[in-house]
Coordinates of C-alpha atoms in Angstrom, one line a residue:
M910 CA 124.7 105.9 172.2
M911 CA 126.5 108.8 170.5
S912 CA 126.6 106.9 167.3
E913 CA 122.8 106.4 167.4
I914 CA 122.2 110.1 168.0
K915 CA 124.5 110.9 165.0
K916 CA 122.5 108.5 162.8
M917 CA 119.2 110.0 163.9
T918 CA 120.5 113.5 163.3
T919 CA 121.7 112.6 159.8
V920 CA 118.2 111.1 158.9
I921 CA 116.4 114.3 160.3
I922 CA 118.7 116.6 158.4
T923 CA 118.3 114.6 155.1
M924 CA 114.5 114.7 155.5
L925 CA 114.5 118.4 156.1
V926 CA 116.7 119.0 153.0
L927 CA 114.4 116.8 150.9
M928 CA 111.4 118.8 152.1
V929 CA 113.0 122.1 151.2
V930 CA 114.6 120.9 147.9
P931 CA 112.3 118.2 146.6
N932 CA 114.2 117.9 143.3
L933 CA 117.1 116.4 145.2
Y934 CA 115.0 113.3 145.9
A935 CA 114.7 112.8 142.2
Q936 CA 118.4 113.0 141.8
I937 CA 119.0 110.4 144.5
L938 CA 116.6 107.8 143.0
P939 CA 117.6 105.6 140.0
R940 CA 117.0 107.2 136.6
S941 CA 114.4 104.6 135.6
T942 CA 112.3 105.5 138.6
T943 CA 112.0 109.2 137.9
A944 CA 112.6 109.8 134.2
K945 CA 109.6 110.1 132.1
K946 CA 109.4 107.1 129.8
V947 CA 109.6 107.8 126.1
N948 CA 106.8 106.3 124.1
V949 CA 107.2 104.2 120.9
L950 CA 105.0 104.3 117.8
F951 CA 106.0 101.2 115.8
I952 CA 104.7 101.4 112.3
A953 CA 104.9 98.3 110.0
V954 CA 104.1 98.4 106.3
D955 CA 103.6 95.2 104.5
D956 CA 105.5 94.6 101.2
L957 CA 106.8 98.2 101.1
R958 CA 109.9 98.6 99.0
N959 CA 112.1 101.7 98.9
Q960 CA 109.7 103.3 96.5
L961 CA 109.3 106.5 98.5
G962 CA 109.9 110.2 97.9
C963 CA 112.5 110.3 100.7
Y964 CA 114.4 107.5 99.0
G965 CA 114.6 109.5 95.8
D966 CA 111.5 108.4 93.8
S967 CA 110.2 111.4 91.9
V968 CA 106.9 109.8 90.8
I969 CA 105.6 108.2 94.0
I970 CA 103.5 110.5 96.3
T971 CA 104.4 109.9 99.9
P972 CA 104.3 113.3 101.7
N973 CA 103.7 111.9 105.2
I974 CA 106.5 109.3 105.2
D975 CA 108.7 112.0 103.7
R976 CA 107.6 114.3 106.6
L977 CA 108.7 111.6 109.0
A978 CA 112.0 111.3 107.2
K979 CA 112.7 115.0 107.6
N980 CA 112.3 114.6 111.4
G981 CA 114.5 111.5 111.7
I982 CA 117.2 109.2 110.4
V983 CA 116.8 107.5 107.0
F984 CA 118.7 104.3 106.6
N985 CA 119.8 103.9 103.0
N986 CA 121.1 100.3 103.4
A987 CA 118.7 98.4 105.7
Y988 CA 118.1 94.7 105.0
C989 CA 115.7 92.1 106.2
Q990 CA 116.8 88.6 107.2
Q991 CA 114.4 86.7 105.0
A992 CA 112.3 88.3 102.3
V993 CA 108.9 86.9 103.2
C994 CA 106.4 87.9 105.8
G995 CA 106.4 85.3 108.6
P996 CA 110.2 84.7 108.9
S997 CA 111.1 88.3 108.6
R998 CA 108.6 89.5 111.3
A999 CA 109.6 86.7 113.6
S1000 CA 113.2 87.6 113.2
L1001 CA 112.7 91.4 113.8
L1002 CA 110.3 90.9 116.8
T1003 CA 112.5 88.4 118.6
G1004 CA 115.8 90.1 117.6
R1005 CA 117.0 86.6 116.4
R1006 CA 118.0 85.4 113.0
P1007 CA 115.9 82.8 111.0
D1008 CA 118.3 79.9 111.8
V1009 CA 117.8 80.6 115.5
T1010 CA 114.0 81.1 115.3
K1011 CA 113.7 78.1 113.0
V1012 CA 111.0 80.1 111.1
W1013 CA 111.7 79.8 107.4
D1014 CA 108.1 79.3 106.3
L1015 CA 104.7 80.9 106.8
E1016 CA 103.4 78.3 109.3
T1017 CA 106.0 77.7 112.0
H1018 CA 105.7 79.7 115.2
F1019 CA 109.0 81.0 116.7
R1020 CA 108.0 79.7 120.1
K1021 CA 108.4 76.2 118.9
A1022 CA 112.2 76.8 118.9
L1023 CA 112.2 79.6 121.4
P1024 CA 109.5 79.0 124.0
N1025 CA 110.9 81.5 126.5
A1026 CA 111.8 84.2 124.0
V1027 CA 111.0 87.8 125.2
T1028 CA 109.8 89.6 122.1
L1029 CA 110.3 93.3 121.5
P1030 CA 106.8 94.4 122.5
Q1031 CA 106.9 91.9 125.4
Y1032 CA 110.1 93.5 126.6
F1033 CA 108.5 96.9 126.7
K1034 CA 105.5 95.5 128.5
E1035 CA 107.7 94.0 131.1
N1036 CA 109.3 97.4 131.6
G1037 CA 106.1 99.2 132.5
Y1038 CA 104.7 100.0 129.0
Q1039 CA 101.2 99.5 127.6
S1040 CA 102.2 97.3 124.7
L1041 CA 99.4 97.2 122.1
C1042 CA 98.8 95.9 118.6
V1043 CA 96.5 97.3 115.9
G1044 CA 96.7 95.7 112.5
K1045 CA 99.3 93.3 111.1
I1046 CA 102.5 93.0 113.2
Y1047 CA 103.2 89.3 113.3
H1048 CA 102.2 87.2 110.3
D1049 CA 98.5 87.3 110.2
P1050 CA 96.9 83.9 110.5
A1051 CA 95.6 83.4 114.0
A1052 CA 98.1 80.6 114.6
S1053 CA 101.0 83.1 114.2
Q1054 CA 99.8 85.5 116.9
D1055 CA 101.6 85.9 120.2
S1056 CA 99.3 87.1 122.9
I1057 CA 102.0 87.2 125.5
S1058 CA 103.6 90.1 123.6
W1059 CA 100.8 92.4 124.3
S1060 CA 99.1 94.1 127.2
A1061 CA 95.6 93.6 125.7
P1062 CA 94.1 91.5 122.8
E1063 CA 95.3 92.4 119.3
I1064 CA 92.9 94.5 117.1
M1065 CA 92.6 93.5 113.5
A1066 CA 95.8 91.4 113.6
V1067 CA 94.3 88.6 111.6
T1068 CA 93.3 89.0 108.0
G1069 CA 90.2 86.8 107.9
T1070 CA 87.6 88.6 105.7
V1071 CA 89.0 92.0 106.5
G1072 CA 92.6 92.0 105.4
H1073 CA 92.3 91.4 101.7
K1074 CA 89.0 93.2 101.5
Y1075 CA 87.3 94.0 98.2
V1076 CA 84.3 96.4 97.8
L1077 CA 83.0 94.7 94.8
K1078 CA 82.2 91.0 94.7
K1079 CA 84.9 89.1 92.8
N1080 CA 85.1 85.7 91.3
S1081 CA 87.5 83.8 93.4
K1082 CA 90.5 81.7 92.3
A1083 CA 92.3 79.0 94.3
K1084 CA 92.9 79.9 98.0
G1085 CA 90.3 82.6 98.0
K1086 CA 92.2 85.0 95.7
A1087 CA 90.2 87.2 93.3
A1088 CA 91.4 90.1 91.1
A1089 CA 94.8 91.6 91.8
V1090 CA 93.5 95.2 91.6
E1091 CA 90.4 97.1 92.5
C1092 CA 89.7 100.8 91.9
V1093 CA 86.4 102.0 93.4
N1094 CA 85.2 105.4 94.6
V1095 CA 84.9 104.7 98.3
P1096 CA 86.2 106.3 101.5
D1097 CA 89.4 105.2 103.1
S1098 CA 87.6 103.3 105.8
A1099 CA 86.1 100.9 103.1
Y1100 CA 89.4 99.1 103.1
V1101 CA 91.4 97.5 106.0
D1102 CA 94.1 100.1 106.4
G1103 CA 91.6 102.9 106.9
M1104 CA 89.9 100.7 109.5
V1105 CA 93.3 100.1 111.2
C1106 CA 94.1 103.8 111.2
N1107 CA 90.8 104.6 112.8
A1108 CA 91.3 102.0 115.5
A1109 CA 94.8 103.1 116.1
I1110 CA 93.8 106.7 116.6
K1111 CA 91.1 105.6 119.0
V1112 CA 93.6 103.5 121.0
L1113 CA 96.1 106.4 121.0
R1114 CA 93.5 108.7 122.6
E1115 CA 92.9 106.1 125.3
I1116 CA 96.5 105.4 126.2
K1117 CA 98.1 108.9 125.7
D1118 CA 98.6 109.5 129.4
K1119 CA 100.6 106.4 130.1
P1120 CA 103.9 105.1 128.6
F1121 CA 103.0 103.1 125.5
F1122 CA 104.5 100.8 122.8
L1123 CA 101.9 101.1 120.1
A1124 CA 102.4 98.8 117.1
V1125 CA 100.4 99.7 114.0
G1126 CA 100.5 97.4 111.0
F1127 CA 99.3 98.4 107.6
R1128 CA 98.6 95.7 105.0
R1129 CA 98.9 97.7 101.8
P1130 CA 100.8 97.7 99.4
H1131 CA 100.5 93.9 99.8
L1132 CA 98.4 92.4 97.0
P1133 CA 95.6 92.8 96.1
F1134 CA 96.2 96.4 95.2
T1135 CA 92.8 97.6 96.4
A1136 CA 92.8 101.3 97.2
P1137 CA 90.1 104.0 96.9
K1138 CA 89.9 105.6 93.5
K1139 CA 91.2 109.0 94.6
Y1140 CA 94.6 107.4 95.2
W1141 CA 94.6 105.9 91.7
D1142 CA 93.7 109.3 90.3
Y1143 CA 96.8 110.9 91.8
Y1144 CA 98.8 109.2 89.0
K1145 CA 98.7 109.1 85.2
R1146 CA 99.3 105.5 84.3
D1147 CA 101.6 106.3 81.4
E1148 CA 103.8 108.4 83.6
I1149 CA 104.6 105.5 85.9
P1150 CA 107.8 104.0 84.7
M1151 CA 107.9 100.4 83.5
P1152 CA 110.3 98.0 85.2
Q1153 CA 114.0 98.6 84.8
Q1154 CA 115.9 95.5 83.6
P1155 CA 112.9 93.2 83.1
A1156 CA 115.1 90.2 82.3
P1157 CA 116.9 88.0 84.9
P1158 CA 120.6 88.5 85.5
Q1159 CA 123.0 86.9 83.1
N1160 CA 124.3 83.4 84.2
V1161 CA 121.9 83.3 87.2
P1162 CA 121.2 79.8 88.5
E1163 CA 117.5 78.9 88.1
I1164 CA 117.2 78.2 91.8
A1165 CA 117.6 81.9 92.6
L1166 CA 114.4 82.8 90.5
H1167 CA 110.8 81.9 90.8
N1168 CA 107.6 82.0 88.7
S1169 CA 105.9 84.8 90.6
T1170 CA 103.4 82.3 92.0
E1171 CA 102.0 84.8 94.5
L1172 CA 100.9 87.2 91.8
R1173 CA 99.7 84.4 89.5
G1174 CA 97.2 83.3 92.0
Y1175 CA 95.0 86.2 91.2
T1176 CA 92.1 85.8 88.7
D1177 CA 93.2 88.6 86.3
V1178 CA 96.9 87.4 85.9
P1179 CA 97.9 84.6 83.6
D1180 CA 99.1 81.4 85.3
E1181 CA 102.1 81.0 83.0
G1182 CA 104.1 83.0 80.5
P1183 CA 104.8 86.7 80.1
I1184 CA 102.5 89.2 81.9
P1185 CA 101.1 91.6 79.2
P1186 CA 102.5 95.1 79.2
D1187 CA 99.1 96.6 79.9
K1188 CA 98.7 94.4 83.0
I1189 CA 102.2 95.4 84.1
R1190 CA 101.2 99.0 83.9
Q1191 CA 98.0 98.4 85.8
L1192 CA 99.7 96.5 88.5
R1193 CA 102.4 99.1 89.0
H1194 CA 99.7 101.8 89.0
G1195 CA 97.9 99.8 91.7
Y1196 CA 101.1 99.5 93.8
Y1197 CA 101.7 103.2 93.6
A1198 CA 98.1 103.9 94.5
S1199 CA 98.3 101.5 97.5
V1200 CA 101.5 103.1 98.8
T1201 CA 99.9 106.6 98.7
Y1202 CA 96.8 105.3 100.4
T1203 CA 98.9 103.8 103.2
D1204 CA 101.0 107.0 103.4
M1205 CA 97.8 109.0 104.0
Q1206 CA 96.9 106.7 106.9
I1207 CA 100.4 107.2 108.4
G1208 CA 99.9 110.9 108.1
R1209 CA 96.6 110.8 110.0
L1210 CA 98.4 108.8 112.7
L1211 CA 101.2 111.3 112.9
D1212 CA 98.7 114.2 113.1
E1213 CA 96.9 112.6 116.0
L1214 CA 100.2 112.0 117.8
N1215 CA 101.0 115.7 117.4
K1216 CA 97.4 116.7 118.4
Q1217 CA 97.8 114.8 121.6
G1218 CA 101.1 116.6 122.4
L1219 CA 103.1 113.4 122.2
M1220 CA 105.4 114.1 119.3
D1221 CA 108.3 115.4 121.4
N1222 CA 108.2 112.3 123.7
T1223 CA 107.7 109.5 121.2
I1224 CA 110.1 107.4 119.2
I1225 CA 108.6 106.7 115.8
V1226 CA 109.9 103.9 113.6
L1227 CA 108.6 103.0 110.2
W1228 CA 109.8 99.7 108.7
S1229 CA 108.8 97.1 106.1
D1230 CA 109.1 93.4 106.5
H1231 CA 110.9 93.1 103.2
G1232 CA 111.2 94.7 99.8
Y1233 CA 109.3 93.8 96.6
H1234 CA 109.8 93.2 92.8
L1235 CA 107.4 94.9 90.4
G1236 CA 108.6 93.2 87.3
E1237 CA 112.4 93.8 87.7
L1238 CA 114.4 90.8 86.7
G1239 CA 111.2 89.2 85.4
L1240 CA 110.0 88.8 89.0
W1241 CA 107.0 89.9 91.0
C1242 CA 106.5 90.1 94.8
K1243 CA 109.2 88.7 97.1
S1244 CA 110.9 85.4 98.2
T1245 CA 114.4 85.9 96.7
N1246 CA 117.8 87.0 98.0
F1247 CA 118.0 89.8 95.5
E1248 CA 118.4 93.5 96.4
S1249 CA 114.8 94.5 95.6
D1250 CA 113.5 91.9 98.0
T1251 CA 116.0 92.1 100.9
R1252 CA 116.4 95.9 101.1
I1253 CA 113.8 97.6 103.2
P1254 CA 112.8 101.2 104.0
L1255 CA 113.7 102.1 107.6
I1256 CA 113.2 105.5 109.2
I1257 CA 113.6 106.3 112.9
S1258 CA 112.7 109.6 114.6
A1259 CA 113.7 109.8 118.2
P1260 CA 113.4 112.8 120.6
N1261 CA 116.8 112.2 122.1
I1262 CA 118.7 112.0 118.8
K1263 CA 119.7 115.5 117.6
N1264 CA 120.2 114.6 113.9
K1265 CA 117.0 115.2 111.9
G1266 CA 116.5 114.8 108.2
V1267 CA 119.8 112.9 108.0
Y1268 CA 120.7 109.9 105.8
T1269 CA 123.2 107.2 106.7
D1270 CA 124.8 104.7 104.4
G1271 CA 125.7 102.4 107.3
I1272 CA 124.6 98.8 106.7
V1273 CA 121.9 97.8 109.2
E1274 CA 119.5 94.8 109.6
S1275 CA 116.0 94.1 110.8
V1276 CA 117.4 92.4 113.9
D1277 CA 119.0 95.6 114.9
L1278 CA 115.6 97.3 115.6
Y1279 CA 115.1 95.5 118.9
P1280 CA 118.3 96.6 120.7
T1281 CA 118.0 100.0 119.1
L1282 CA 114.6 100.7 120.5
A1283 CA 115.6 99.3 123.9
Q1284 CA 118.5 101.7 124.1
L1285 CA 116.6 104.7 122.8
A1286 CA 114.0 104.1 125.6
G1287 CA 116.7 103.9 128.2
L1288 CA 116.3 100.1 128.7
S1289 CA 119.1 97.6 129.0
I1290 CA 119.7 95.5 125.9
P1291 CA 119.1 91.8 126.4
D1292 CA 122.3 89.7 125.9
E1293 CA 120.8 87.1 123.7
L1294 CA 119.9 89.3 120.8
D1295 CA 121.5 88.8 117.3
G1296 CA 121.3 92.5 116.4
L1297 CA 123.3 95.6 117.1
S1298 CA 121.9 98.8 118.5
M1299 CA 122.0 101.5 115.8
V1300 CA 122.0 104.4 118.3
P1301 CA 125.8 105.1 117.8
L1302 CA 125.2 105.3 114.0
M1303 CA 122.2 107.6 114.5
E1304 CA 124.3 109.9 116.6
A1305 CA 127.2 109.8 114.0
P1306 CA 125.7 108.8 110.7
E1307 CA 129.0 108.8 108.9
R1308 CA 130.9 106.5 111.3
P1309 CA 132.2 103.1 110.2
W1310 CA 129.6 100.5 110.8
K1311 CA 128.9 96.9 109.8
K1312 CA 130.8 95.2 107.0
A1313 CA 127.8 93.3 105.7
A1314 CA 124.1 92.3 106.1
F1315 CA 123.0 88.6 106.1
S1316 CA 119.9 87.3 104.4
Q1317 CA 118.6 83.9 103.4
F1318 CA 115.9 82.1 101.6
P1319 CA 114.9 78.4 101.2
R1320 CA 114.1 76.4 98.1
P1321 CA 111.7 75.1 97.2
W1322 CA 109.2 77.6 98.3
M1323 CA 106.9 76.4 99.7
Y1324 CA 108.6 73.4 101.1
K1325 CA 107.2 70.6 103.3
N1326 CA 108.9 69.7 106.6
L1327 CA 112.4 71.1 105.8
P1328 CA 113.8 72.9 102.8
R1329 CA 116.0 71.0 100.4
V1330 CA 118.3 74.0 99.9
M1331 CA 119.0 77.2 101.7
G1332 CA 120.4 80.2 100.0
Y1333 CA 122.6 82.2 102.3
S1334 CA 123.5 85.7 101.1
V1335 CA 125.9 88.4 102.3
R1336 CA 125.6 92.0 101.2
T1337 CA 128.6 94.4 101.5
K1338 CA 128.9 97.9 100.2
D1339 CA 129.5 96.9 96.6
F1340 CA 128.8 93.2 96.3
R1341 CA 126.3 90.5 97.1
Y1342 CA 127.6 86.9 97.4
T1343 CA 125.1 84.0 97.8
E1344 CA 125.6 80.2 98.3
W1345 CA 122.9 77.7 97.8
R1346 CA 123.7 75.0 100.4
N1347 CA 122.1 71.6 100.7
F1348 CA 120.1 71.9 103.9
K1349 CA 121.1 68.4 105.2
N1350 CA 124.8 68.2 104.5
G1351 CA 125.8 71.8 103.8
T1352 CA 127.3 71.1 100.3
I1353 CA 127.3 74.1 98.0
E1354 CA 125.2 73.5 94.9
F1355 CA 125.3 77.0 93.3
T1356 CA 127.0 80.4 93.9
E1357 CA 126.2 83.9 92.9
L1358 CA 128.3 87.1 92.9
Y1359 CA 126.9 90.5 91.9
R1360 CA 128.6 93.8 91.8
Y1361 CA 126.4 96.9 92.2
Q1362 CA 127.1 100.0 90.2
A1363 CA 127.3 103.4 92.0
N1364 CA 123.6 104.2 91.4
G1365 CA 122.3 100.7 90.7
R1366 CA 120.4 98.3 92.9
L1367 CA 119.7 95.6 90.3
E1368 CA 121.7 92.4 89.7
E1369 CA 123.0 92.5 86.1
K1370 CA 125.3 89.5 85.8
N1371 CA 126.4 86.6 88.0
L1372 CA 130.2 87.0 88.3
A1373 CA 130.8 83.9 90.4
A1374 CA 132.5 81.9 87.6
M1375 CA 134.7 84.7 86.4
K1376 CA 138.4 84.3 87.5
Q1377 CA 139.1 88.0 87.8
Y1378 CA 136.7 88.0 90.8
D1379 CA 138.2 85.0 92.5
N1380 CA 139.8 87.0 95.3
I1381 CA 136.6 88.9 96.0
K1382 CA 134.7 85.7 96.0
I1383 CA 137.1 84.1 98.5
T1384 CA 136.8 87.2 100.8
L1385 CA 133.1 87.2 100.7
K1386 CA 132.8 83.5 101.2
Q1387 CA 134.9 83.9 104.4
L1388 CA 132.7 86.7 105.5
L1389 CA 129.6 84.5 105.0
D1390 CA 131.2 81.5 106.7
D1391 CA 132.4 83.6 109.7
G1392 CA 128.9 84.9 110.3
W1393 CA 127.3 88.2 111.4
Q1394 CA 129.4 88.5 114.6
K1395 CA 132.6 89.1 112.5
A1396 CA 130.9 91.7 110.4
L1397 CA 130.3 94.0 113.4
P1398 CA 132.3 97.2 114.0
V1399 CA 135.5 96.3 115.7
K1400 CA 134.6 97.5 119.2
N1401 CA 131.3 95.6 119.1
R1402 CA 132.8 92.1 118.3

């Protein structure tokens, strides 16, 4: 009887204390129940290479991405897992590498191999967020979409007649391609990224009062380079530099290269042979104009976030699915294991990270975004992911980090059924080592080894056959064979 009275007395006293000191109740509850959820603005830019002011380009005009960089962490050495849209996005959004997703082409859906995968936006949705998609996040055919990832139907996620929009009527080549460039005096909303930005702002205004994971995908600077004339006018064509090192690396195996088929599908580009210098200048001008056009849409989105009073409670991440060649090494577009294709821009601004306007040279990968955003939002990190949270690196940008990044690309491209050869590539601080392995039996058909100069990001000469590099080649081969787990910082292995 006395014990029951004591229990009742304890309950009454506790209730009275909670009534007088209501904040005590919040301290008793688990953090996830009471803490205000931080939002996520997840900005994807298609085919964007590190051609940005914040990455040291003095010609490109990107004031809004640069503004984001001043408020966040800029990753100097971020790499994708496969330098083409579908596989790269599937890898990033599942947090799994291409040999796990089994997505090496533009048609396979990751759920064929991983039917029960919980994607990054899906994970936030399952943790109480409004998870919404505007624009291109997954690869954009309808068959590549993943409705379970989102809280509501996607908006403008599929290209259709909107994505590669022209204002003027063009004569079409094979597969519906027309001219590679268009310069017309029209408003931003005449093209898809202006439409995407308008839709994203509308969605942001509707969801601002609840926790959200808002993914916004911009299609430019993907070909065709169609941007309003005012963005072309920001540049004088003869002031845009021509490609550095327009010839392939010395001693490069032919399998590492390609004929720039993606570009040659457009009506104003020759099917074979050299691309004329005037066309190169026009294409590079179009790429710069398209980047600035997309930058302005990103600026509008950031301005709206600030207008709604959400800037201080929102993680903002800007990423690209892969890099891009603009004539370097004699290549255009993507689909190689070279630096220009595998290296990506990556910027993260997070309210709970004190470092702002800081750069880190730590090697990171696209698969690291999933665990990073989970940790920044206070969520547990799923065990099955192939990436490593970058939060410790964001908190201490100079700390020792990964030994290497891992990328791959199949040949031929495009293949049917399965590739004949897969090129597996490992990038360390100073070197890139690549093996072209027979996909069926694993035999090595070709190897590449490149050393990068202090301020250089282009492959100059394949050193794989040079005896003075044998020890380095052995070390990097072992690193490639051991896989990504052995490249992690010691305490994370």
